[in-house]
CSV table of C-alpha atoms and ligand atoms in Angstrom, one decimal:
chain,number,residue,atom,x,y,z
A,1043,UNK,CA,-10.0,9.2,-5.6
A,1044,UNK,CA,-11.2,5.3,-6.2
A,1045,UNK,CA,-9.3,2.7,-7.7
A,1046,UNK,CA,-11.7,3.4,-10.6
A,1047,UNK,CA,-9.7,6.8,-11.4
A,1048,UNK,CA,-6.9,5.0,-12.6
A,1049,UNK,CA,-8.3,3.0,-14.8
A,1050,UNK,CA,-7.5,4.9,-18.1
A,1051,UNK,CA,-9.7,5.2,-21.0
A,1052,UNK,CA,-8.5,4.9,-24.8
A,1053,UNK,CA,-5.1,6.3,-25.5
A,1054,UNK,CA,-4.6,8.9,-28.2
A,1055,UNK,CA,-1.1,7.5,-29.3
A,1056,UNK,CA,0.0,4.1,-30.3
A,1057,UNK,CA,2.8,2.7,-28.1
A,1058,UNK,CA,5.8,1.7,-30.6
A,1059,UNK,CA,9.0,0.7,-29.0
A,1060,UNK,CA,10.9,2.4,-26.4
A,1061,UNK,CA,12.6,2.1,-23.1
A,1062,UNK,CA,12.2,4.5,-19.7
A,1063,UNK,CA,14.5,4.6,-16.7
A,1064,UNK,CA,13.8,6.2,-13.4
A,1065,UNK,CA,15.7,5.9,-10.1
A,1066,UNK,CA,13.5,5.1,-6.6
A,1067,UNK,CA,14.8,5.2,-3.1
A,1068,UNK,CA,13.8,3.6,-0.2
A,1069,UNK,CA,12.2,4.2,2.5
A,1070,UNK,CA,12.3,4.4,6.7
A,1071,UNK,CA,9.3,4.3,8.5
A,1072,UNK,CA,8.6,6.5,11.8
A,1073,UNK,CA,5.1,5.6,12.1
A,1074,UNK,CA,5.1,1.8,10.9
A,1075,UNK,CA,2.7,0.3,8.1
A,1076,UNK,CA,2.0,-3.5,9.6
A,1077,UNK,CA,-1.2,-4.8,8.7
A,1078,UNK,CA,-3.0,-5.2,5.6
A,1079,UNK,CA,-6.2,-6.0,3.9
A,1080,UNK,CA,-6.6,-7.4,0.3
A,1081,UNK,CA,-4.7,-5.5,-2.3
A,1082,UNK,CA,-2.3,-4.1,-0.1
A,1083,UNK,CA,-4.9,-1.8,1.6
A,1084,UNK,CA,-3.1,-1.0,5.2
A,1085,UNK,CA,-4.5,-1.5,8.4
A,1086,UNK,CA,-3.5,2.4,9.9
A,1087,UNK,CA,-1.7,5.2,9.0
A,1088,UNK,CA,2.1,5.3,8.4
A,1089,UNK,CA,5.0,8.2,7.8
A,1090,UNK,CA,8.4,7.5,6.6
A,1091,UNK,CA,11.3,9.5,5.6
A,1092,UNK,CA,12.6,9.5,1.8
A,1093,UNK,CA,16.0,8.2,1.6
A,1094,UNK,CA,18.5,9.4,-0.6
A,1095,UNK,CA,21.9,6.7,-1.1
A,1096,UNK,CA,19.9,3.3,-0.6
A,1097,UNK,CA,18.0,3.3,-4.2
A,1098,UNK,CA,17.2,1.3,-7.2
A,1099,UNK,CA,17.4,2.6,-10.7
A,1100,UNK,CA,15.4,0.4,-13.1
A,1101,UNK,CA,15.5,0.3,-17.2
A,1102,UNK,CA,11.9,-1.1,-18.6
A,1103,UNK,CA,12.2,-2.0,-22.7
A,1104,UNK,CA,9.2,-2.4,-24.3
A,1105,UNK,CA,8.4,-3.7,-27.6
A,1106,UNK,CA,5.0,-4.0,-29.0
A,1107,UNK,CA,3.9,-7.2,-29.8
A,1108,UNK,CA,2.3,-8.8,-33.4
A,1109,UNK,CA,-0.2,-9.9,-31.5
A,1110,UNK,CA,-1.7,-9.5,-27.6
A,1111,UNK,CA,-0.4,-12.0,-25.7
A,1112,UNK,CA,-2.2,-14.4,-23.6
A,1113,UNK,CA,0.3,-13.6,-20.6
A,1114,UNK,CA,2.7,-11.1,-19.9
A,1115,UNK,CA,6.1,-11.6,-21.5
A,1116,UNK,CA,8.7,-10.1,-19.8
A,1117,UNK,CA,12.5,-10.8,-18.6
A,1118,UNK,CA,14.3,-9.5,-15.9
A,1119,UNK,CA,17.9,-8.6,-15.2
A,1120,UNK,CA,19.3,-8.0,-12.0
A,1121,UNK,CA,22.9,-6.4,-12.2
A,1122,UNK,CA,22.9,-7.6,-15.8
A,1123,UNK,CA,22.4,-11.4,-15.1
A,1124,UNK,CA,19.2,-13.0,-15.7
A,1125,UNK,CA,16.6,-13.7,-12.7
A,1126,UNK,CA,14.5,-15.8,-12.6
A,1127,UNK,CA,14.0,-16.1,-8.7
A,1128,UNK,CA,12.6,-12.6,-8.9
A,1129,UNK,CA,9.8,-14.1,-11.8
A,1130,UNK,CA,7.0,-15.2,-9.7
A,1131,UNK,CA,6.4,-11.6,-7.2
A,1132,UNK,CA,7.3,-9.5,-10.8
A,1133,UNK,CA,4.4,-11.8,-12.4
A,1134,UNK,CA,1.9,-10.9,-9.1
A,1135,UNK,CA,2.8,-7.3,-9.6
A,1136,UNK,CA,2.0,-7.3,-13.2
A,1137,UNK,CA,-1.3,-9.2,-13.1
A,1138,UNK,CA,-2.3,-6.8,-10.0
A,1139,UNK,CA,-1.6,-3.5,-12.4
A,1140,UNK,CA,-2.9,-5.3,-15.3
A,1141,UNK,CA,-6.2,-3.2,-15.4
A,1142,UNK,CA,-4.6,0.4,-14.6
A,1143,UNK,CA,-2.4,-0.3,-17.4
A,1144,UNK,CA,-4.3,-2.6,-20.4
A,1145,UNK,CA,-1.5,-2.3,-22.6
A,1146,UNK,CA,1.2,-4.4,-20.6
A,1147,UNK,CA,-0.3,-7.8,-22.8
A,1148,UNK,CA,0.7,-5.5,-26.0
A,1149,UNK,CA,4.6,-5.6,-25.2
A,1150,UNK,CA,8.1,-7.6,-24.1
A,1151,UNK,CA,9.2,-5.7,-21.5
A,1152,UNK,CA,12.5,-6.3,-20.9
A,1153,UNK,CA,13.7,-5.2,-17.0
A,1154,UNK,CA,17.0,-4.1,-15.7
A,1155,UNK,CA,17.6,-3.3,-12.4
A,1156,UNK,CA,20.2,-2.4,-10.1
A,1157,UNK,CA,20.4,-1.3,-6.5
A,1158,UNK,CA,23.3,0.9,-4.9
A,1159,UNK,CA,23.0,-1.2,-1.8
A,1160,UNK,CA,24.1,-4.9,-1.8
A,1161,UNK,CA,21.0,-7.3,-2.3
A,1162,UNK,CA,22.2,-9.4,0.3
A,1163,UNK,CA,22.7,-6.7,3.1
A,1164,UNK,CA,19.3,-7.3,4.1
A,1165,UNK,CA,17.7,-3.9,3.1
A,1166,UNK,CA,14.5,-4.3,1.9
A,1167,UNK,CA,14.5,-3.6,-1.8
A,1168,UNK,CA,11.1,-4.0,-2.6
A,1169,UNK,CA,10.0,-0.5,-1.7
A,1170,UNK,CA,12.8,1.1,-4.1
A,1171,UNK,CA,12.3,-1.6,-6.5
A,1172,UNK,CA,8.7,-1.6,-7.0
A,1173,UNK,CA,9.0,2.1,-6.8
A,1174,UNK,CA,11.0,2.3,-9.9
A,1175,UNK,CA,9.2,-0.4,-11.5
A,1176,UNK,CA,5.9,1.4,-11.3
A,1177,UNK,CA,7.1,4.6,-12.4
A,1178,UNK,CA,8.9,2.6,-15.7
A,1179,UNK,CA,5.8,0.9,-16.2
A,1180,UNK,CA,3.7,4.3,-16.2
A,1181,UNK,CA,6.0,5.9,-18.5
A,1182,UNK,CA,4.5,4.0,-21.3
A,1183,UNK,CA,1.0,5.3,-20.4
A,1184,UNK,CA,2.3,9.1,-20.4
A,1185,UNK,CA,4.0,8.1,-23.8
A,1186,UNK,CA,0.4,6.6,-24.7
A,1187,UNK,CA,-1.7,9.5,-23.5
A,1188,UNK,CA,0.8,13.1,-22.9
A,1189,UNK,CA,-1.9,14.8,-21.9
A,1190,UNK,CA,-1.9,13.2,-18.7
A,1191,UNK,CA,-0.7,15.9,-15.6
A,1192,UNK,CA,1.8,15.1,-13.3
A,1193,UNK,CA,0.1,15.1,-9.7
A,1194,UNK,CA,-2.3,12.5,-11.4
A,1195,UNK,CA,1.0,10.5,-12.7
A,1196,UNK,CA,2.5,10.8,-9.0
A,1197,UNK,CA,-0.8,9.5,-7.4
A,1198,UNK,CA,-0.8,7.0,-9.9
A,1199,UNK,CA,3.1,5.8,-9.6
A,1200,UNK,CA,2.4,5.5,-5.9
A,1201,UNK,CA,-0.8,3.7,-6.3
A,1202,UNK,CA,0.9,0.8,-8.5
A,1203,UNK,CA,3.8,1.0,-6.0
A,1204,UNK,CA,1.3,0.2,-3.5
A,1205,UNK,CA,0.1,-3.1,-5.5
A,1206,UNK,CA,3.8,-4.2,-5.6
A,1207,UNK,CA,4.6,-3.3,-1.9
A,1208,UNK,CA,2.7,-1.5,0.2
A,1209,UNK,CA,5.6,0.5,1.6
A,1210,UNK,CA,6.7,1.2,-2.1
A,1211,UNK,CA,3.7,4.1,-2.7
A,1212,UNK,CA,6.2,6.0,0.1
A,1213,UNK,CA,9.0,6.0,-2.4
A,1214,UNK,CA,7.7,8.1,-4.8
A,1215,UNK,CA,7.5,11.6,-4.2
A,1216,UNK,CA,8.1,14.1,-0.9
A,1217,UNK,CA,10.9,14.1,1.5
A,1218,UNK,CA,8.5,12.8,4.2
A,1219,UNK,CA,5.2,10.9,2.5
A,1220,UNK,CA,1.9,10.1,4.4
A,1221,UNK,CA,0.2,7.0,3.5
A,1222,UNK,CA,-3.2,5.5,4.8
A,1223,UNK,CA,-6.8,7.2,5.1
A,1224,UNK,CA,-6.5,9.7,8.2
A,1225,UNK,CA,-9.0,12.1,9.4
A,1226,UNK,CA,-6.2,14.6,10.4
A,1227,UNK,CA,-4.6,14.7,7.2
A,1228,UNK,CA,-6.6,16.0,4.3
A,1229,UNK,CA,-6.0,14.6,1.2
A,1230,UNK,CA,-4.5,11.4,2.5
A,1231,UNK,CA,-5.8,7.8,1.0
A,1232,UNK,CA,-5.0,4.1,1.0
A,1233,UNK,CA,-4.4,4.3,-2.4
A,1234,UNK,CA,-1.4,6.4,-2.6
A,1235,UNK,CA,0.8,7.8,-0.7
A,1236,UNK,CA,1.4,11.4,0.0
A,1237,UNK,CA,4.4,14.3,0.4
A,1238,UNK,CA,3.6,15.5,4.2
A,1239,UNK,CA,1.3,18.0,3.9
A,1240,UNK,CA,2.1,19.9,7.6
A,1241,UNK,CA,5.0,22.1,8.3
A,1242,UNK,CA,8.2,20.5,8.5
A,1243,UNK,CA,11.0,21.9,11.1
A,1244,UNK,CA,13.9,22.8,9.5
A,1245,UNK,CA,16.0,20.3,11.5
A,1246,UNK,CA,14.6,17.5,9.6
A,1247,UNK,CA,16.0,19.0,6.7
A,1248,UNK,CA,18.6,17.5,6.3
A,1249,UNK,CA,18.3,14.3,8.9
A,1250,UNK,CA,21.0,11.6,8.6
A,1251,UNK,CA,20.2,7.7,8.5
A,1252,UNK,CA,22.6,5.6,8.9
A,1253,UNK,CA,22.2,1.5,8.6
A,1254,UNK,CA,24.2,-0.8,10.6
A,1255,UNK,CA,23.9,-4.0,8.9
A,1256,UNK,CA,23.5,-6.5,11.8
A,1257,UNK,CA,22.2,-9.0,9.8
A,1258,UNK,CA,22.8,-9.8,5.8
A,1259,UNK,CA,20.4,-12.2,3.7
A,1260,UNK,CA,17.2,-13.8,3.8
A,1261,UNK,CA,14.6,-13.3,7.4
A,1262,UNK,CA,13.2,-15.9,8.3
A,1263,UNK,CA,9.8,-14.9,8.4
A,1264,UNK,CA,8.7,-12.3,4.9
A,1265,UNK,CA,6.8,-9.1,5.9
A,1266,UNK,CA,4.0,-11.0,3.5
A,1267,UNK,CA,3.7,-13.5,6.3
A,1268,UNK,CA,5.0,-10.8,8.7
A,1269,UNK,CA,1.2,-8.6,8.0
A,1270,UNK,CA,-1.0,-11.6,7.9
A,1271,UNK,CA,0.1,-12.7,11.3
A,1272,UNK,CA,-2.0,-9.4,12.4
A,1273,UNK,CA,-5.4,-10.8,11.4
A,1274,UNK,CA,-5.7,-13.0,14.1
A,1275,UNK,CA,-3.2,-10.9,16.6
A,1276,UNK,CA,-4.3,-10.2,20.2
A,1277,UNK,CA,-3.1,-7.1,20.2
A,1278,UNK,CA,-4.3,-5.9,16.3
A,1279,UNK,CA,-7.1,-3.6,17.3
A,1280,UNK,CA,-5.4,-1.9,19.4
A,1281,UNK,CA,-2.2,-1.5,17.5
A,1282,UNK,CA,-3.6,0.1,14.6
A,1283,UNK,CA,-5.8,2.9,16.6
A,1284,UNK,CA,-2.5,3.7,18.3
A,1285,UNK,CA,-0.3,3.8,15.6
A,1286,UNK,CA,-3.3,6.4,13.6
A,1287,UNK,CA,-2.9,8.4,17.7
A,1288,UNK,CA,0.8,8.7,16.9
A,1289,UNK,CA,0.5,10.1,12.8
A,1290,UNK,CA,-1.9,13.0,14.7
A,1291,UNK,CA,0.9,13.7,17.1
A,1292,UNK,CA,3.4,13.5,14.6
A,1293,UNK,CA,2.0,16.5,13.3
A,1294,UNK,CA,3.2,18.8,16.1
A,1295,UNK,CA,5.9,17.5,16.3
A,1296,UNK,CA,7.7,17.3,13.2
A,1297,UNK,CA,5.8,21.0,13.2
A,1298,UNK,CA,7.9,22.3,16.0
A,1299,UNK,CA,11.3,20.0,15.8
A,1300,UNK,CA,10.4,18.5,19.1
A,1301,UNK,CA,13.5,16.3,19.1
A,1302,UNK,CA,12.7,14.5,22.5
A,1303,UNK,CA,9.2,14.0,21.6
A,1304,UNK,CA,10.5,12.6,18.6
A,1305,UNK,CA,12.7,10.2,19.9
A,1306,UNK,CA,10.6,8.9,22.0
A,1307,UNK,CA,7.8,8.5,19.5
A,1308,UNK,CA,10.2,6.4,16.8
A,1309,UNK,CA,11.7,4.3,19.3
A,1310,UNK,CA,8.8,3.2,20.6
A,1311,UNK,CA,7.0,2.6,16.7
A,1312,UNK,CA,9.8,0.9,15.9
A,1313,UNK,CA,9.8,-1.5,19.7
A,1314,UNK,CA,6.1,-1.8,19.2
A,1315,UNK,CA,6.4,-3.1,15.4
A,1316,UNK,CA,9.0,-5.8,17.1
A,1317,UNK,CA,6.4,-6.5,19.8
A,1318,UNK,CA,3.9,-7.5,17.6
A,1319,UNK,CA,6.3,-10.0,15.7
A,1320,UNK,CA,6.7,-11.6,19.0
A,1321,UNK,CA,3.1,-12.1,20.1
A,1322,UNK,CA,1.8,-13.2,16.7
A,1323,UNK,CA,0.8,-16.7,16.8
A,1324,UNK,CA,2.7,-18.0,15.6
A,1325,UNK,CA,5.6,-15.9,17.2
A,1326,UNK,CA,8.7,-14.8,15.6
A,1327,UNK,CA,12.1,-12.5,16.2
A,1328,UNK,CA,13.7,-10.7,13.6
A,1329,UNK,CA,16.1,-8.8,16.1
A,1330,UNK,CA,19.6,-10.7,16.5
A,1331,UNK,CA,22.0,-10.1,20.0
A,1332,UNK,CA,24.0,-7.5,18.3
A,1333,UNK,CA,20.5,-5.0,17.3
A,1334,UNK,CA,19.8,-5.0,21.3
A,1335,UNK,CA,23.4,-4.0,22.1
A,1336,UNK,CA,23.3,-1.3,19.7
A,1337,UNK,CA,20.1,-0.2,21.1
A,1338,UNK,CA,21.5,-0.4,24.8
A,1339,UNK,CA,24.6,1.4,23.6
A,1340,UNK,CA,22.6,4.1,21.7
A,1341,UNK,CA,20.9,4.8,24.5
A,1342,UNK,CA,23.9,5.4,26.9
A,1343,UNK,CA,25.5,7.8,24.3
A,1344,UNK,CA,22.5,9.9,24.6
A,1345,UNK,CA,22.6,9.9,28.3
A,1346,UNK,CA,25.8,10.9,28.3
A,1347,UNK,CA,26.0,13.2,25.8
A,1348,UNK,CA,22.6,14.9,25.5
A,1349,UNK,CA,22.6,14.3,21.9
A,1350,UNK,CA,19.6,13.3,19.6
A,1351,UNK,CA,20.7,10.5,18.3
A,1352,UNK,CA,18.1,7.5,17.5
A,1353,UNK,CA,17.3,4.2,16.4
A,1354,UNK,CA,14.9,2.7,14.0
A,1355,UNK,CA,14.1,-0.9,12.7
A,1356,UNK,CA,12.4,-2.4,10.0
A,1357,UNK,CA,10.9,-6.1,9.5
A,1358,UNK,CA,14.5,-6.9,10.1
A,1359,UNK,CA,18.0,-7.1,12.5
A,1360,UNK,CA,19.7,-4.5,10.7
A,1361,UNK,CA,19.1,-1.0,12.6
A,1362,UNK,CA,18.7,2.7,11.4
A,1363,UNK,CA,20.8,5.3,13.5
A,1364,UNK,CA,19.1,8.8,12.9
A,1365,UNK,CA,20.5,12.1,13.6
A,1366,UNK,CA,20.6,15.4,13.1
A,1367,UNK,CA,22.8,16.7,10.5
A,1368,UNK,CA,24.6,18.9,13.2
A,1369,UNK,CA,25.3,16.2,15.4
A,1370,UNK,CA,26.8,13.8,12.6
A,1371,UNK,CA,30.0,14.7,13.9
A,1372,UNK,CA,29.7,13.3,17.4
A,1373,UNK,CA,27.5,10.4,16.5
A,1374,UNK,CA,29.4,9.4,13.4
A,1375,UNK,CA,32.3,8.8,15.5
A,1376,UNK,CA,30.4,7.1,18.6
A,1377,UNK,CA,29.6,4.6,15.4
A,1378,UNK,CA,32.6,4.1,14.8
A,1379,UNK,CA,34.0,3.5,18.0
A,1380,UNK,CA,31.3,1.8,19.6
A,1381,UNK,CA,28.5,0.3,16.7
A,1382,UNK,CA,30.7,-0.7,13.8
A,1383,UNK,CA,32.0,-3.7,16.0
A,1384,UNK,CA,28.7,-5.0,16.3
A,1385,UNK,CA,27.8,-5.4,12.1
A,1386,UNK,CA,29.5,-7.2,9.7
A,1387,UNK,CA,32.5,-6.3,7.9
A,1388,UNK,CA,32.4,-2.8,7.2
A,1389,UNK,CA,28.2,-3.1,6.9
A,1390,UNK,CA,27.0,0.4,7.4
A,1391,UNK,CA,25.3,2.5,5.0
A,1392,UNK,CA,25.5,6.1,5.9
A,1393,UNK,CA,22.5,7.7,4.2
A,1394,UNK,CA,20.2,10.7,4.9
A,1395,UNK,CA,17.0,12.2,3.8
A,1396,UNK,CA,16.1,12.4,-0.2
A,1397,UNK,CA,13.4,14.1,-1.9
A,1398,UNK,CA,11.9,10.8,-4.0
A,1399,UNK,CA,12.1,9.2,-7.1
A,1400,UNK,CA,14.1,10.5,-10.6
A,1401,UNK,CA,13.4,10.3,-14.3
A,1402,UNK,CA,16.9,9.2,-16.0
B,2939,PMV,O1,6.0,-3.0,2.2
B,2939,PMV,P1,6.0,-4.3,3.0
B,2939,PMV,O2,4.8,-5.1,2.7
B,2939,PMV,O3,7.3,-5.0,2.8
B,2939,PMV,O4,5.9,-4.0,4.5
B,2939,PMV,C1,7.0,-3.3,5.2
B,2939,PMV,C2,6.6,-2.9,6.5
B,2939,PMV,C3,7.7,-2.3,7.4
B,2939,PMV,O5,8.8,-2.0,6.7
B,2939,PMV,C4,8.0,-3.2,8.5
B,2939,PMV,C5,7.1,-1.0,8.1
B,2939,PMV,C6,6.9,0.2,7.1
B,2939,PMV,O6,5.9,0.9,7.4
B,2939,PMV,O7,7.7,0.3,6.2
C-alpha cells in the first residue's frame, strides 16, 4: 500500500454530530525505532510489545460546522482541564492527517483525554495518545463511509498514528506489532505497523513489564531532537543495518522462546539506543545514576538466581523490568527489596503484555 490508499474518495453519508471513544496502550520496544525521514518514515525496522495498564482513553466530539473552516477548530482537555500546552503538536498532527481525512475542516472537535499513568512519571504518552487520537479521528470516516473493512481501518489507525508519533502505529493492534519495510517480514511497511506475523512462544504470552520510574518530568533532550541527531551520526549506517540483522533474528527467537537469546538481544537494543544518544553530536544522556544501579543489580539477580529477568529503556531514565509470568514471583519481590529504593516514591508501574487498542 502507498500513502495514496488512504486517501479516501467521496463519502456516502453526511457526518452530523457525534462523539467516539477508544482506549490505546503504549508501547515497549525490543528492537528500537531511532531514526527517521520526513513524515515520520523510520530509518530500520522495529518490534515492540503491546502493553496492557499504561494506556490512554480519548473522547473526540465532533460537530459539523455552518461553514468549512479555514483552520482546524478544535479544544483539548486533559483530565478535564483545558490544554493549551498540548495545542501546537495536536495542530502538527492534524495538518499532517488533513488529506487522509478531508473532513476534519467540516467540524469542532472537542478532545478529552486521560492517561492511567501519571503525565509527569515520565512515560511517554505520545504513543498511547496519538494512538487513541487516530483511531477517534477515523471513527468519523467509518461513520462517513460503513462500508469501509476493518483490516483497512487498522492499517489506517496505525498509519495516522505514525504521522502523530512514529512509535504510536505500534499501539494499535497485535500483542507484538512489526513496524518498518523488512525483506523478512512479508507484509510489513513504513506506513503502518503490523501484529507479528511469526509464531509466537507461548512464554511470551503472558510476559510482565514492570516500570521503575527513575526519573519523573520533562528530558532534556525530545526524541524529536533525539531522531534527527541520527542524520549526521557516525555511527547511523551502521546502526540501522544492525538493528534490521536483529528483527530477522528476532524471528527465531520469539519462535522458539529462546529466553537467553532474548535477553541478550533487548539488553543490548536497548544499550545500543543509549549509545547512540551519547555519540550524537551534539551528545546527550538520558540515563540517571539510579537506571545503571538497577541495571547492575538486575544483572546480579540473574546470576544468582538463573532467572530471566530483564531490562529495557526507552528515550528516557525510567527502566522496564521484563519477565516471565512464572517468575513474577521471585522477581517481583527482588523489586521490592532491592529496585523500589532506587525510584521515586512508590514509582513503579507493574504492567504486562496487552493485545492493542479498544472501542469504548
Ligand atoms: O515515537 P517517537 O518519535 O517518540 O520515538 C520513540 C523512540 C523510542 O521509544 C526511543 C524507541 C521505540 O522504538 O519506541
Amino acid at each position: 500500500m502507498t500513502e495514496k490508499d488512504f486517501v479516501p474518495g467521496p463519502f456516502p453519508k453526511k457526518l452530523s454530530k457525534g462523539q467516539a471513544t477508544w482506549t490505546a496502550p503504549s508501547n515497549i520496544a525490543l528492537v528500537k525505532y531511532w531514526g527517521k525521514g520526513p513524515d515520520q518514515v523510520p530509518a530500520n525496522a522495529s518490534v515492540s510489545l503491546t502493553l496492557d495498564v499504561c494506556t490512554t482513553t480519548t473522547t473526540v466530539y465532533y460537530t459539523p460546522l455552518k461553514k468549512r473552516a479555514p483552520d482546524f477548530s478544535f479544544d483539548i482537555l486533559l483530565d478535564g482541564k483545558i490544554n493549551i500546552g498540548f495545542k501546537p503538536k495536536i495542530h502538527t498532527f492534524l495538518r499532517r492527517i488533513d488529506p487522509y481525512l478531508p473532513f476534519l475542516k467540516d467540524v469542532h472537535i472537542r478532545i478529552e483525554t486521560t492517561n492511567t499513568f501519571p503525565h509527569s512519571s515520565g512515560i511517554a504518552s505520545s504513543a498511547s495518545g496519538m494512538a487513541a487520537l487516530a483511531l477517534c479521528l477515523l471513527e468519523m470516516e467509518k461513520v462517513a463511509n460503513p462500508d469501509a473493512d476493518e483490516e483497512y481501518c487498522n492499517k489506517k489507525a496505525s498509519f495516522l498514528a505514525r504521522l502523530g508519533s512514529g512509535s504510536a502505529c505500534r499501539s494499535i493492534q497485535g500483542n507484538v506489532v512489526h513496524w518498518g519495510r523488512h525483506p523478512n517480514v512479508e507484509g510489513s511497511s513504513d506506513l503502518y505497523g503490523i501484529p507479528y506475523p511469526y509464531k509466537i512462544h507461548p512464554v511470551f504470552e503472558n510476559y510482565e513489564d514492570t516500570i521503575l520510574i527513575v526519573h519523573r518530568g520533562q528530558k532534556q533532550v525530545s526524541s524529536t531532537a533525539g531522531h534527527d541527531l541520527m542524520h549526521n551520526h557516525p555511527f547511523a549506517s551502521r546502526r540501522f543495518e544492525q538493528a534490521n540483522e536483529n528483527v530477522a533474528q528476532l524471528q527465531d527467537i520469539l519462535a522458539t522462546g529462546d529466553l537467553d537469546r532474548f535477553i541478550q538481544m533487548v539488553e543490548h537494543e536497548a544499550l545500543t539506543l543509549h549509545a547512540m544518544m551519547m555519540t550524537s553530536v551534539p551528545y546527550f544522556i538520558l540515563m540517571e545514576a539510579n537506571t545503571l544501579k538497577i541495571i547492575k543489580r538486575i544483572w546480579a539477580f540473574r546470576k544468582r538466581t538463573g532467572t530471566h529477568v530483564c531490562f529495557t529503556l526507552d528515550a528516557g531514565a525510567n527502566v522496564h523490568l521484563l519477565y516471565p509470568q512464572n517468575e513474577r514471583k521471585e522477581v517481583v519481590q527482588f523489586i521490592y527489596d532491592e529496585l523500589v529504593i532506587l525510584c521515586g516514591e512508590g514509582q513503579l508501574i507493574r504492567d504486562r503484555i496487552g493485545s492493542g487498542a479498544l472501542a469504548r
